[in-house]
mmCIF file of C-alpha atoms and ligand atoms in Angstrom:
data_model
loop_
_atom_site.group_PDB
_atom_site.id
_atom_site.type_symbol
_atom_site.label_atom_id
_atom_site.label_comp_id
_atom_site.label_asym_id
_atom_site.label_seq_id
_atom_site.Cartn_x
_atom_site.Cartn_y
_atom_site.Cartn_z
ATOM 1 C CA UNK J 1180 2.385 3.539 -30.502
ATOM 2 C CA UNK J 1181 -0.656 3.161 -28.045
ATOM 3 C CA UNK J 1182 -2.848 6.016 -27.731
ATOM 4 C CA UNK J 1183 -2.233 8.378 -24.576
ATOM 5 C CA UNK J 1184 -4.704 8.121 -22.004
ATOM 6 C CA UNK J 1185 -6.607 10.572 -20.137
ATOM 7 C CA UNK J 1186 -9.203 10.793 -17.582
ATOM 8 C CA UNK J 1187 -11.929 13.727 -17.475
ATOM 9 C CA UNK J 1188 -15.676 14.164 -15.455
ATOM 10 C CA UNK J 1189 -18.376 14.300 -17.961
ATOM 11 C CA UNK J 1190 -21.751 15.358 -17.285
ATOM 12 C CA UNK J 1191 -24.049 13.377 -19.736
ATOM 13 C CA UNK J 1192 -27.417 15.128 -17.978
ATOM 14 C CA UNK J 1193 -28.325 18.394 -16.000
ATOM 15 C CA UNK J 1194 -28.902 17.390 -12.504
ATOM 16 C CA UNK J 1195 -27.007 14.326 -12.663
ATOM 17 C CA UNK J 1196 -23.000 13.795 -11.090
ATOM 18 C CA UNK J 1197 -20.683 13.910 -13.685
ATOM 19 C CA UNK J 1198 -18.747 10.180 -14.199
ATOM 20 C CA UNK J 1199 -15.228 9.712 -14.615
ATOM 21 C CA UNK J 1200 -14.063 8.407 -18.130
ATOM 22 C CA UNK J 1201 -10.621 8.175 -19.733
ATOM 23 C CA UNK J 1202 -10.625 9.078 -23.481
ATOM 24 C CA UNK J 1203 -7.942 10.344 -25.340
ATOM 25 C CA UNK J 1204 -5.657 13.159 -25.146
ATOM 26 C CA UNK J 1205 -7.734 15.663 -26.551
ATOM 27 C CA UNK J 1206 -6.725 17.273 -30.166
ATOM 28 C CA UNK J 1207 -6.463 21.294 -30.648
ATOM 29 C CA UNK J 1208 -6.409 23.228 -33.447
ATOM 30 C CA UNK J 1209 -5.223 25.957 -34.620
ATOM 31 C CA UNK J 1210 -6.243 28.552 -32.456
ATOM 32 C CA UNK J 1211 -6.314 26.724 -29.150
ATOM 33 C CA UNK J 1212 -4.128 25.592 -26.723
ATOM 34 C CA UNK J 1213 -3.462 22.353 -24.999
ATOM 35 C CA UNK J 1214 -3.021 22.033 -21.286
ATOM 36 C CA UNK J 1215 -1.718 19.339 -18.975
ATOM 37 C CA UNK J 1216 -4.079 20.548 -16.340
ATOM 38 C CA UNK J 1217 -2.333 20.203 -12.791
ATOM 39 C CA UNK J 1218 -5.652 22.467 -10.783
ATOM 40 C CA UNK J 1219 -9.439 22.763 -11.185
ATOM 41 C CA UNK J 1220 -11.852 24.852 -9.082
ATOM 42 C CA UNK J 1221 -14.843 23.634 -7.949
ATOM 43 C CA UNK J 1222 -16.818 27.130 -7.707
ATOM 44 C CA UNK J 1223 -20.687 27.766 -7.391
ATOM 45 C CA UNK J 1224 -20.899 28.554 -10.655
ATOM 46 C CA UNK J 1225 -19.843 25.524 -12.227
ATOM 47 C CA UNK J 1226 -22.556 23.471 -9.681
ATOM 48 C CA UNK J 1227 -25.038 25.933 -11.400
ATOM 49 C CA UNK J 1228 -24.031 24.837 -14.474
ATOM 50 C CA UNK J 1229 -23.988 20.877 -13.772
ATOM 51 C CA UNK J 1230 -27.005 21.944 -12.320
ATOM 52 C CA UNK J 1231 -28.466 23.260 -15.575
ATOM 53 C CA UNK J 1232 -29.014 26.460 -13.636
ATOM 54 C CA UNK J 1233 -27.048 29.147 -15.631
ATOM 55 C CA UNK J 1234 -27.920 31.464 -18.609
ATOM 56 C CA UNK J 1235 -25.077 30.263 -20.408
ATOM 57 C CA UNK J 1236 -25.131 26.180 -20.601
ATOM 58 C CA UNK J 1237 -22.764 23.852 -22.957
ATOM 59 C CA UNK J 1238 -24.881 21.044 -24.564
ATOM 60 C CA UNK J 1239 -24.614 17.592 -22.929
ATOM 61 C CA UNK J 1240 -21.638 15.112 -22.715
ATOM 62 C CA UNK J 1241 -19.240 17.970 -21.819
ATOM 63 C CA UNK J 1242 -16.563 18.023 -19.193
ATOM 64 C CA UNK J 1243 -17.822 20.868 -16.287
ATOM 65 C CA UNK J 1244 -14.896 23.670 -15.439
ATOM 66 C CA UNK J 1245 -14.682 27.091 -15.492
ATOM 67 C CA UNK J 1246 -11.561 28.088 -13.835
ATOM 68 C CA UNK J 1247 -8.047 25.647 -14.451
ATOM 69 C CA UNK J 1248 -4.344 26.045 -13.920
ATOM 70 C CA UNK J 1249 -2.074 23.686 -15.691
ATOM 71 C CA UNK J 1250 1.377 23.428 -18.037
ATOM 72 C CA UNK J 1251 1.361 24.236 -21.450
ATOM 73 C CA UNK J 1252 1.796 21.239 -23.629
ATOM 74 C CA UNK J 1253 1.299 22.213 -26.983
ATOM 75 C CA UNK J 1254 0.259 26.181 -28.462
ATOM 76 C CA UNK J 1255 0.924 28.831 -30.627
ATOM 77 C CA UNK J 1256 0.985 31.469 -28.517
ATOM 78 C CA UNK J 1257 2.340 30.345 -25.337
ATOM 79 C CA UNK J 1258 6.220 28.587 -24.262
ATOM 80 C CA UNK J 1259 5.861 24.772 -23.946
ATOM 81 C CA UNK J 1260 5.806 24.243 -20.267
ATOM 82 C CA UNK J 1261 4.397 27.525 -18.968
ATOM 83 C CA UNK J 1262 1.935 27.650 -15.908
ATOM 84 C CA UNK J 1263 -1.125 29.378 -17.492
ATOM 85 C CA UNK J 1264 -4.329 29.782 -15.632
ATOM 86 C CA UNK J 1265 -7.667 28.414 -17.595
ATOM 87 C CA UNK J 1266 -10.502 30.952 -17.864
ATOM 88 C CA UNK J 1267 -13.042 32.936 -19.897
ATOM 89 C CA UNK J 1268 -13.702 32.202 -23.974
ATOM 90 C CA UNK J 1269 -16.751 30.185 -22.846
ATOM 91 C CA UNK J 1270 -14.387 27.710 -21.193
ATOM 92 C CA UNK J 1271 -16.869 25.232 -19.163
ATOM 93 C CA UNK J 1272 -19.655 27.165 -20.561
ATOM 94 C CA UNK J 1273 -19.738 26.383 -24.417
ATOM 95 C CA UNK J 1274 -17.064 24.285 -24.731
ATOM 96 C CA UNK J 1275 -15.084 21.550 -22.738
ATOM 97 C CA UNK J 1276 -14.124 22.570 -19.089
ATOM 98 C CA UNK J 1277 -11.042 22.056 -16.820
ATOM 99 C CA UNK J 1278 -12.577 18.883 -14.754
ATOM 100 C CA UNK J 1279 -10.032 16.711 -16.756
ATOM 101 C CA UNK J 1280 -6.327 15.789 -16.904
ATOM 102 C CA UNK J 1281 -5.592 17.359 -20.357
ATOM 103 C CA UNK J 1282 -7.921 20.682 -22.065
ATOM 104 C CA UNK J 1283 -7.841 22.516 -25.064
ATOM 105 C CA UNK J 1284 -9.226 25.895 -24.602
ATOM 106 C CA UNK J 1285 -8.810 28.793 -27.182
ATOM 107 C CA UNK J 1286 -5.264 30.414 -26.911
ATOM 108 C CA UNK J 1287 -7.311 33.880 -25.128
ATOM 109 C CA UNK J 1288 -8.523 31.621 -22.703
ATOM 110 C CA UNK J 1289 -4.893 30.353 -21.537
ATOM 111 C CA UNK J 1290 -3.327 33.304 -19.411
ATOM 112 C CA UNK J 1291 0.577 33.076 -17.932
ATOM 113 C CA UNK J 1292 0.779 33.031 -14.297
ATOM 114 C CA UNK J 1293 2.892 33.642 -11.539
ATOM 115 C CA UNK J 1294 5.710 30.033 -12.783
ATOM 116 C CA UNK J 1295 6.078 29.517 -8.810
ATOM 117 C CA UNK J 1296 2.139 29.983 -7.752
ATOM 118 C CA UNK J 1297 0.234 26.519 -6.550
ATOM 119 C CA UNK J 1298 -1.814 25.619 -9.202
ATOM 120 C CA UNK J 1299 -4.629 24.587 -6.588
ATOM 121 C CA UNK J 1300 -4.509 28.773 -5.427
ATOM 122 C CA UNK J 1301 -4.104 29.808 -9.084
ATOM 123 C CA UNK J 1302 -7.490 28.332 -10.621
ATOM 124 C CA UNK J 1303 -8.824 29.247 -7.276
ATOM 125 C CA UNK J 1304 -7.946 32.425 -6.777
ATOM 126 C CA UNK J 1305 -9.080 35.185 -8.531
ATOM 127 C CA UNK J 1306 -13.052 34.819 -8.272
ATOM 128 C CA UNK J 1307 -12.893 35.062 -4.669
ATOM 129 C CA UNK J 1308 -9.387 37.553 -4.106
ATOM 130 C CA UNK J 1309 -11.416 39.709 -7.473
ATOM 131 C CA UNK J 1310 -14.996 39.802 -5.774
ATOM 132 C CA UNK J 1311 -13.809 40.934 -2.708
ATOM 133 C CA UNK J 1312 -11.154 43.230 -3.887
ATOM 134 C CA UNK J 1313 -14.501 44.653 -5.934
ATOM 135 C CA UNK J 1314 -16.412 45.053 -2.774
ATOM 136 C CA UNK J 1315 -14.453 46.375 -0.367
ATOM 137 C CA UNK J 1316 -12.826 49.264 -2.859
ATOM 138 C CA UNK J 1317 -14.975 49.662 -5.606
ATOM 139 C CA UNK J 1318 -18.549 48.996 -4.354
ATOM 140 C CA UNK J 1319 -18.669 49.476 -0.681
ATOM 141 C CA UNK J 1320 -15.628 51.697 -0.777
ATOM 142 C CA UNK J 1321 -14.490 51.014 2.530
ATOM 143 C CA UNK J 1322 -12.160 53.447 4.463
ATOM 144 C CA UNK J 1323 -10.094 53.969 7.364
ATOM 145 C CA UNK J 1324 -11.437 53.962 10.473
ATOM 146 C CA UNK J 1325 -14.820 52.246 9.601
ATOM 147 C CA UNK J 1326 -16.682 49.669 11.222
ATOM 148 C CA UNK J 1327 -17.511 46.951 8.751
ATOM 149 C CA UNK J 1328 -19.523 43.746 8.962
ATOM 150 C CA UNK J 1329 -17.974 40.601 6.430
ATOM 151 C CA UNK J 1330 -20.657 38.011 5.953
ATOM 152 C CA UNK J 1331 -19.419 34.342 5.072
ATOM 153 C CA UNK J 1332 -16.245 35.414 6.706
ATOM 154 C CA UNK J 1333 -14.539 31.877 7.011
ATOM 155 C CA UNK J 1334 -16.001 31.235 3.329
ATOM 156 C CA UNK J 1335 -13.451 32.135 0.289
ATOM 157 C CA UNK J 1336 -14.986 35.272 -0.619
ATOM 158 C CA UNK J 1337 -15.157 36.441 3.353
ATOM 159 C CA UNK J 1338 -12.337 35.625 3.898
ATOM 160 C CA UNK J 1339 -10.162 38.310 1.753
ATOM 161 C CA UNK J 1340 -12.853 40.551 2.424
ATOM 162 C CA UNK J 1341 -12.145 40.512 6.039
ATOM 163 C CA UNK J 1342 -8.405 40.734 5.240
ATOM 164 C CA UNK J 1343 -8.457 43.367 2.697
ATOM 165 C CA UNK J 1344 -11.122 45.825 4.623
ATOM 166 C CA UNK J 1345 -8.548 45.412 7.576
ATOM 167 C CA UNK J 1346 -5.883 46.200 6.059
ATOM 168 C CA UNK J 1347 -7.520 49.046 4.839
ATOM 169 C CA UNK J 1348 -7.858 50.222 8.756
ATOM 170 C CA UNK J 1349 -11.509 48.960 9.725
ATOM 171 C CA UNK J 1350 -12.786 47.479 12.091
ATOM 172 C CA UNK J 1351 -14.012 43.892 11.031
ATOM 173 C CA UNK J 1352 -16.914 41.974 12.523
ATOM 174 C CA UNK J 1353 -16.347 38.472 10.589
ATOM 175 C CA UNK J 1354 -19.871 37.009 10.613
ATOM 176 C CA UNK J 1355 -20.570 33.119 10.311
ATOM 177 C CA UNK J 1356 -23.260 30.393 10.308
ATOM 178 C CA UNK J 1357 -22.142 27.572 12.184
ATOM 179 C CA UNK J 1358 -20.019 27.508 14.956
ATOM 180 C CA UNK J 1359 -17.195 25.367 13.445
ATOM 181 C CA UNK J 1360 -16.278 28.109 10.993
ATOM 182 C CA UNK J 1361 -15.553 30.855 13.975
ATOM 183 C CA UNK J 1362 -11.731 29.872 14.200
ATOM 184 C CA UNK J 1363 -11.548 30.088 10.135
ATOM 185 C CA UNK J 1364 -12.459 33.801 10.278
ATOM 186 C CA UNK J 1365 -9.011 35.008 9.562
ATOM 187 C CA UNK J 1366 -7.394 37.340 12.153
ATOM 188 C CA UNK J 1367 -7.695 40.760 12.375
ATOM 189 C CA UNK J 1368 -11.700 40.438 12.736
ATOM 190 C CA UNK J 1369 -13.922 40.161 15.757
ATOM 191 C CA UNK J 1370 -16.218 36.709 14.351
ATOM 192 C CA UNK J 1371 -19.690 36.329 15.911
ATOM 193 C CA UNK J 1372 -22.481 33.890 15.191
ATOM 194 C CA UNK J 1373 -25.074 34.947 12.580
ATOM 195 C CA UNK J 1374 -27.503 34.205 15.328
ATOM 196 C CA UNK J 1375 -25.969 36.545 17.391
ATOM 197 C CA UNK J 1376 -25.693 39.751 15.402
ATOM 198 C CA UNK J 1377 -27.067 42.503 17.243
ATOM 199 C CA UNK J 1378 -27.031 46.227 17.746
ATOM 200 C CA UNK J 1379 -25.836 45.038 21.451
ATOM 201 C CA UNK J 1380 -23.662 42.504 20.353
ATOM 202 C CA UNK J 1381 -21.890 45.057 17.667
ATOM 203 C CA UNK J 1382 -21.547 48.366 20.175
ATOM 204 C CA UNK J 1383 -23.911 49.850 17.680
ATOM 205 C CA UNK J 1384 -24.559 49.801 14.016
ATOM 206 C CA UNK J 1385 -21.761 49.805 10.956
ATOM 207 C CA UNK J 1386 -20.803 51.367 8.369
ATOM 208 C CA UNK J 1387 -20.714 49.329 5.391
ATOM 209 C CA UNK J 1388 -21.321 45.823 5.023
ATOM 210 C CA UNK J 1389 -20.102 43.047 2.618
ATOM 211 C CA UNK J 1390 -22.246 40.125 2.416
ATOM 212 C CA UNK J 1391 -21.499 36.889 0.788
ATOM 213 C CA UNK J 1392 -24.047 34.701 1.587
ATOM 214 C CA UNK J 1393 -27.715 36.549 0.820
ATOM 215 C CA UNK J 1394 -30.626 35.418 2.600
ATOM 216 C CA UNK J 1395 -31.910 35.982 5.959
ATOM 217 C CA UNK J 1396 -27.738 36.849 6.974
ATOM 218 C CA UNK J 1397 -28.259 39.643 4.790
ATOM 219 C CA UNK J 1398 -31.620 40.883 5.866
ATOM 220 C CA UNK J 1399 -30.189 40.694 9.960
ATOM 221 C CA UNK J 1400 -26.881 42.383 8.705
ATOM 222 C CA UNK J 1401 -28.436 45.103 6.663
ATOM 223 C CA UNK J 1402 -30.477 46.620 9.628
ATOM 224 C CA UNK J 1403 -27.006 46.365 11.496
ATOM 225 C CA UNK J 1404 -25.235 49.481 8.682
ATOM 226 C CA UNK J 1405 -26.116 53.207 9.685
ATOM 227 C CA UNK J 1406 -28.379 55.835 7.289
ATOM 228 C CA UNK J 1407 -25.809 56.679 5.012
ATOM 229 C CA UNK J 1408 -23.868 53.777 4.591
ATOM 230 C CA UNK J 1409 -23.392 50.965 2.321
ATOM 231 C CA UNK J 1410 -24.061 47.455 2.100
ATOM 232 C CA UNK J 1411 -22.055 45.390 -0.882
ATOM 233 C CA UNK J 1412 -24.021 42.369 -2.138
ATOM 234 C CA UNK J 1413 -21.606 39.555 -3.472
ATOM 235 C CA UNK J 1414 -23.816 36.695 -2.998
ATOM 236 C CA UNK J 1415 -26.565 34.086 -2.367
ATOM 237 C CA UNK J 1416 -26.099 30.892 -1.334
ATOM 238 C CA UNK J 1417 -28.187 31.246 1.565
ATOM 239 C CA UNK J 1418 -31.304 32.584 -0.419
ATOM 240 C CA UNK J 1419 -31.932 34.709 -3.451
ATOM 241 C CA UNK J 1420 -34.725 36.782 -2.102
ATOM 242 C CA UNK J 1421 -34.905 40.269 0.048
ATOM 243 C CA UNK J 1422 -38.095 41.550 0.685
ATOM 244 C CA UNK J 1423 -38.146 45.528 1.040
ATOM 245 C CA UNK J 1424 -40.561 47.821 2.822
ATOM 246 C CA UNK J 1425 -40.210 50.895 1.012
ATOM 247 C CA UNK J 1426 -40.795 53.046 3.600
ATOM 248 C CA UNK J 1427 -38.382 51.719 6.090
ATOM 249 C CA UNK J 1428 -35.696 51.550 3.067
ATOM 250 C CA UNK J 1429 -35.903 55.484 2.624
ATOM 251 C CA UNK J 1430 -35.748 55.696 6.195
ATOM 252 C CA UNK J 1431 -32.650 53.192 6.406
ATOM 253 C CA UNK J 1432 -30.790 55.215 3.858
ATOM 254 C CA UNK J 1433 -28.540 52.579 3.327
ATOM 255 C CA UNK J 1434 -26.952 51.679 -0.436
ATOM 256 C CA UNK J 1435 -27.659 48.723 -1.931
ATOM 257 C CA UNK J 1436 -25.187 47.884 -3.927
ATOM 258 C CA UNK J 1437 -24.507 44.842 -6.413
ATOM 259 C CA UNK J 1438 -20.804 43.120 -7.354
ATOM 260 C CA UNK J 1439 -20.146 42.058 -10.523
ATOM 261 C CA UNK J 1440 -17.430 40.252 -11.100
ATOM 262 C CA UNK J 1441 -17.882 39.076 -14.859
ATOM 263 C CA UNK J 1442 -18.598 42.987 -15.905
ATOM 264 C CA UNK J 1443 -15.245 43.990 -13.472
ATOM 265 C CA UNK J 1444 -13.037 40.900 -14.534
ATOM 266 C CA UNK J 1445 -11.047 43.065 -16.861
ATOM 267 C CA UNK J 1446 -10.265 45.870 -14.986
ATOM 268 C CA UNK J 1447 -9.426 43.689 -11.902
ATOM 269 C CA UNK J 1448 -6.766 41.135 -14.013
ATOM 270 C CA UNK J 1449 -3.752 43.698 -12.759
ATOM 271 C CA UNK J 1450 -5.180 43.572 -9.035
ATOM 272 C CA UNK J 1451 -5.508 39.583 -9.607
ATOM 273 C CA UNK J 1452 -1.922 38.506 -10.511
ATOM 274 C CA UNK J 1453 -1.169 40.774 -7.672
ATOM 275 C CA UNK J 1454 -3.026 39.408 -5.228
ATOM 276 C CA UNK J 1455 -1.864 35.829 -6.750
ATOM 277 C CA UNK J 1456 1.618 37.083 -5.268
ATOM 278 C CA UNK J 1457 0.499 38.408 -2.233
ATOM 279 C CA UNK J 1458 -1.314 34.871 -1.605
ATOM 280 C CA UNK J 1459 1.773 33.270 -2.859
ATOM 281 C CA UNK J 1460 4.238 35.029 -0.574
ATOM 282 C CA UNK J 1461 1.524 34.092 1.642
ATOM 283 C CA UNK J 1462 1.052 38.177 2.815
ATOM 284 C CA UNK J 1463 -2.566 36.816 2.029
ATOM 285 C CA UNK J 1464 -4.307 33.745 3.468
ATOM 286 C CA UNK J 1465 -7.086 31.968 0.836
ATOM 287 C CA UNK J 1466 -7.691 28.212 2.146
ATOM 288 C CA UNK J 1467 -8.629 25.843 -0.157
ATOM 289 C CA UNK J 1468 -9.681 22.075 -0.054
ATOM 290 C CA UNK J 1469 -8.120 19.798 -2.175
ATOM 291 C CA UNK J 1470 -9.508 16.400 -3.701
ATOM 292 C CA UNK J 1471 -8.299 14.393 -6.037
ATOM 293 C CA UNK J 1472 -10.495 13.743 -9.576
ATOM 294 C CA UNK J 1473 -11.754 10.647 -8.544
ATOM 295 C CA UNK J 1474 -12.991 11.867 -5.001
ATOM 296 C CA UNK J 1475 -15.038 14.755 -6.326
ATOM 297 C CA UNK J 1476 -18.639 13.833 -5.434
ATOM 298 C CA UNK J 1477 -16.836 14.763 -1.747
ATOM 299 C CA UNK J 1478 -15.669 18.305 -3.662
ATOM 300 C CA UNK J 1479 -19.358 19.080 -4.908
ATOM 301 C CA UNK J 1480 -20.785 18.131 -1.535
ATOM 302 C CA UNK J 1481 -18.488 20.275 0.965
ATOM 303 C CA UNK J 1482 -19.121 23.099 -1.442
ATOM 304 C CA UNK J 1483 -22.961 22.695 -1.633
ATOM 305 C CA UNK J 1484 -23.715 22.058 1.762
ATOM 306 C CA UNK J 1485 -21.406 25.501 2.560
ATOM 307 C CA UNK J 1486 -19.299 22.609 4.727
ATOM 308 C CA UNK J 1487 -16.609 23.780 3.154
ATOM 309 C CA UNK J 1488 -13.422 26.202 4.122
ATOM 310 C CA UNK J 1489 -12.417 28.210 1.509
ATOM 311 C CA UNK J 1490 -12.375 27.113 -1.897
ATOM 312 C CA UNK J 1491 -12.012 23.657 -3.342
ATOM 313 C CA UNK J 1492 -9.939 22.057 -6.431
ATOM 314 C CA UNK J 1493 -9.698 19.309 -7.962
ATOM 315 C CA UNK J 1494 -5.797 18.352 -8.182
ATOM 316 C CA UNK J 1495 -4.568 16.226 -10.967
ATOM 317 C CA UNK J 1496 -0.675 16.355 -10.242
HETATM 318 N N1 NAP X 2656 -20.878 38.566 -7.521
HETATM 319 C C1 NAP X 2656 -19.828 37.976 -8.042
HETATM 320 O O1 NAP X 2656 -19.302 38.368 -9.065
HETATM 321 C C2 NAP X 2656 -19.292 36.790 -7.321
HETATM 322 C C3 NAP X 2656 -17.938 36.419 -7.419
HETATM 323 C C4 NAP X 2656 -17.482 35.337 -6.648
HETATM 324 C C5 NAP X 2656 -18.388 34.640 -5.864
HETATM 325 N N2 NAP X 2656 -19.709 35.011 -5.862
HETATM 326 C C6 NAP X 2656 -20.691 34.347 -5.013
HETATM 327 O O2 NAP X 2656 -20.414 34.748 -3.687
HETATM 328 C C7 NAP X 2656 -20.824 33.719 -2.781
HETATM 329 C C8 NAP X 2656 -19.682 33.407 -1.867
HETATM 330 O O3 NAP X 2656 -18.637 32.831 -2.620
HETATM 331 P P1 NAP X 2656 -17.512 31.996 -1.896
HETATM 332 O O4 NAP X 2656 -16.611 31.493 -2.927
HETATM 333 O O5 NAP X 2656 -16.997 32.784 -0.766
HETATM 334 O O6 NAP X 2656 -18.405 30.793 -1.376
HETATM 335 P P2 NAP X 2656 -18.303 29.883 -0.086
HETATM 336 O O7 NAP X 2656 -16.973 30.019 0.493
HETATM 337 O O8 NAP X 2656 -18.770 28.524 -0.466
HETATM 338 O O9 NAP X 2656 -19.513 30.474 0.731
HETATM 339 C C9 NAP X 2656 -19.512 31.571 1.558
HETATM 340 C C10 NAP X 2656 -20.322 31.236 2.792
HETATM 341 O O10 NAP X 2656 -21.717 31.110 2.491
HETATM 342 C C11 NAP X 2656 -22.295 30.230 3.445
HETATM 343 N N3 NAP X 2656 -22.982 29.177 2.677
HETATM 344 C C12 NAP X 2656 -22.494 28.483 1.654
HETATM 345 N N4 NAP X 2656 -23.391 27.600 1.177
HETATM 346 C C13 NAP X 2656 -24.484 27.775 1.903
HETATM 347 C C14 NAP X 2656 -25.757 27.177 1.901
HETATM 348 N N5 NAP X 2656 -26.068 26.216 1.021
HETATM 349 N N6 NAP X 2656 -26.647 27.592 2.799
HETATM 350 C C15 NAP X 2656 -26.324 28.550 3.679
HETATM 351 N N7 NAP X 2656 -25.126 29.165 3.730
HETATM 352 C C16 NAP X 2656 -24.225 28.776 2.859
HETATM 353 C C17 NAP X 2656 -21.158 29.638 4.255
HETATM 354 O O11 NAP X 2656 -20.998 30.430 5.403
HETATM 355 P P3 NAP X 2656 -21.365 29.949 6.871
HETATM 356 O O12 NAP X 2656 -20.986 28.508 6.992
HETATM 357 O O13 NAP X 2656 -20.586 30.873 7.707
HETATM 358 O O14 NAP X 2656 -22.837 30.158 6.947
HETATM 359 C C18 NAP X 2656 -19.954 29.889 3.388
HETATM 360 O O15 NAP X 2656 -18.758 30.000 4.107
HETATM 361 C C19 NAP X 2656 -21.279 32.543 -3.659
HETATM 362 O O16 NAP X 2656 -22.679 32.612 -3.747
HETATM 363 C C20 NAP X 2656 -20.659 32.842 -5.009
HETATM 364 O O17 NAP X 2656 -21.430 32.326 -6.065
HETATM 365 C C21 NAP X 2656 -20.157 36.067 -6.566
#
């Protein structure tokens, strides 16, 4: 009988696009599990790591992919057929990713999911949904009745941000870059035009802010939050740097305050599969992109540039 086929993105170089190659089904062993894989995210931290920017890096040819949802073909440990999601046990870090029709990760690595979730939501989900769960509970502890400014709101993070913090009973100000993202800022917030943040423009200054996007968004937005208050930072696509004045800093009074998601991911798997439903029942809106394996140069590009709404997969159904 003729081999079975399948096609994966390999990334022979750092800094390079990863190519398309079919090879065959790949083998596990004991102690792994083999996936049909249906979903693949696209996230900033696998372009780090094609990039050959990350402290953890696998060694060249290796397929790129740290988050996957797909069908359990063969395991040990988990039903034939069941809808796991792909993450953690160095998966697309030390070992073979999920940019690639079939994967064999170690059986930790293979988690059940919700059997009726979209696989594109499931690999997608629970970076964004778990970072800004994080940072509007845990780190910038937001409560009822406060005035909150969500950075990157149309973006995957900002987005549930915006959602959760209002349905906690703030008052959202849903900030983004360019004008075409304004009608992605989900509803419930007041979006404005990085450009256009103001004291003015805000009736006065915040309580807590979550930014997602770093740079000079986060120096504008962090003179916007009153003495006292607190300022989440989730990320930095827009620029890794904030210079402080100390002496205007004691004066600000506002908390600095970093979310990490690796250190959190274990406490947060219960509020995950939770959220999974909520986005499922679709109580919770996450938007993401969808291209096929062979289009994903488009994929890495509408993530780079920040073009994109929401988050993007790669779907191999
Ligand atoms: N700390 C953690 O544990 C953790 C967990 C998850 C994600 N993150 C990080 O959080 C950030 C947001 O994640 P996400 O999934 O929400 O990403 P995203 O949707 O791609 O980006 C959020 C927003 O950042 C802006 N942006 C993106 N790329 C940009 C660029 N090259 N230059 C300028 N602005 C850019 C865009 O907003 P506008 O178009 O409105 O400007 C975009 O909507 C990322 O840096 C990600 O790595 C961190």
């Amino acid at each position: 009988m003729a081999e079975k086929k399948s096609r994966a993105l390999v990334l022979d170089e750092f800094g390079s696009p990863p190519r398309i190659v079919e090879r065959p089904v790949p083998a596990r062993s004991p102690g792994e599990t083999l996936v049909r894989v249906r979903a693949a995210a696209v996230g900033h931290l696998d372009l780090n790591v094609i990039d050959g920017r990350f402290g953890i890096l696998p060694e060249p040819p290796f397929v790129p992919g740290t988050d996957a949802c797909g069908t359990v073909i063969e395991s040990d440990v988990h039903p034939e057929g069941a809808l796991v999601r792909l993450r953690g046990a160095g998966v697309g870090l030390r070992r073979d990713g999920g940019w690639a029709e079939y994967a064999v990760v170690p059986d930790k690595a293979a988690t059940a999911t919700l059997p009726d979730a979209d696989p594109a939501v499931a690999c997608s989900f629970f970076s964004p949904a778990g970072a800004a769960w994080a940072a509007v509970h845990d780190v910038a502890a937001i409560r009822e009745g406060e005035r909150v400014i969500v950075t990157g709101a149309a973006g995957a993070v900002g987005s549930v941000a915006v959602q959760l913090a209002a349905r906690a009973g703030a008052e959202v100000i849903g900030v983004v870059g360019r004008p075409a993202k304004l009608p992605h800022v989900p509803a419930g917030a007041k979006a404005i035009l990085a450009r256009d943040l103001s004291e003015e423009a805000l009736g006065g200054r915040v309580d807590a802010l979550v930014d997602t996007v770093g740079g000079t968004v986060l120096t504008a937005a962090l003179a916007l939050v009153r003495p006292g208050g607190r300022a989440a930072l989730v990320g930095y696509s827009a620029g890794r740097e904030l210079t402080v004045d100390l002496a205007e800093w004691l004066l600000a009074d506002v908390a600095l305050l970093p979310v990490n998601l690796m250190t959190r991911a274990r406490d947060l798997a219960e509020v995950g599969e939770r959220l999974l439903a909520e986005i499922t029942a679709g109580d919770l809106t996450l938007n993401v992109e969808r291209y096929g394996l062979d289009r994903f140069e488009d994929a890495i590009e509408r993530l780079r540039t920040g073009a994109a709404v929401g988050k993007v997969a790669l779907t191999m159904d």
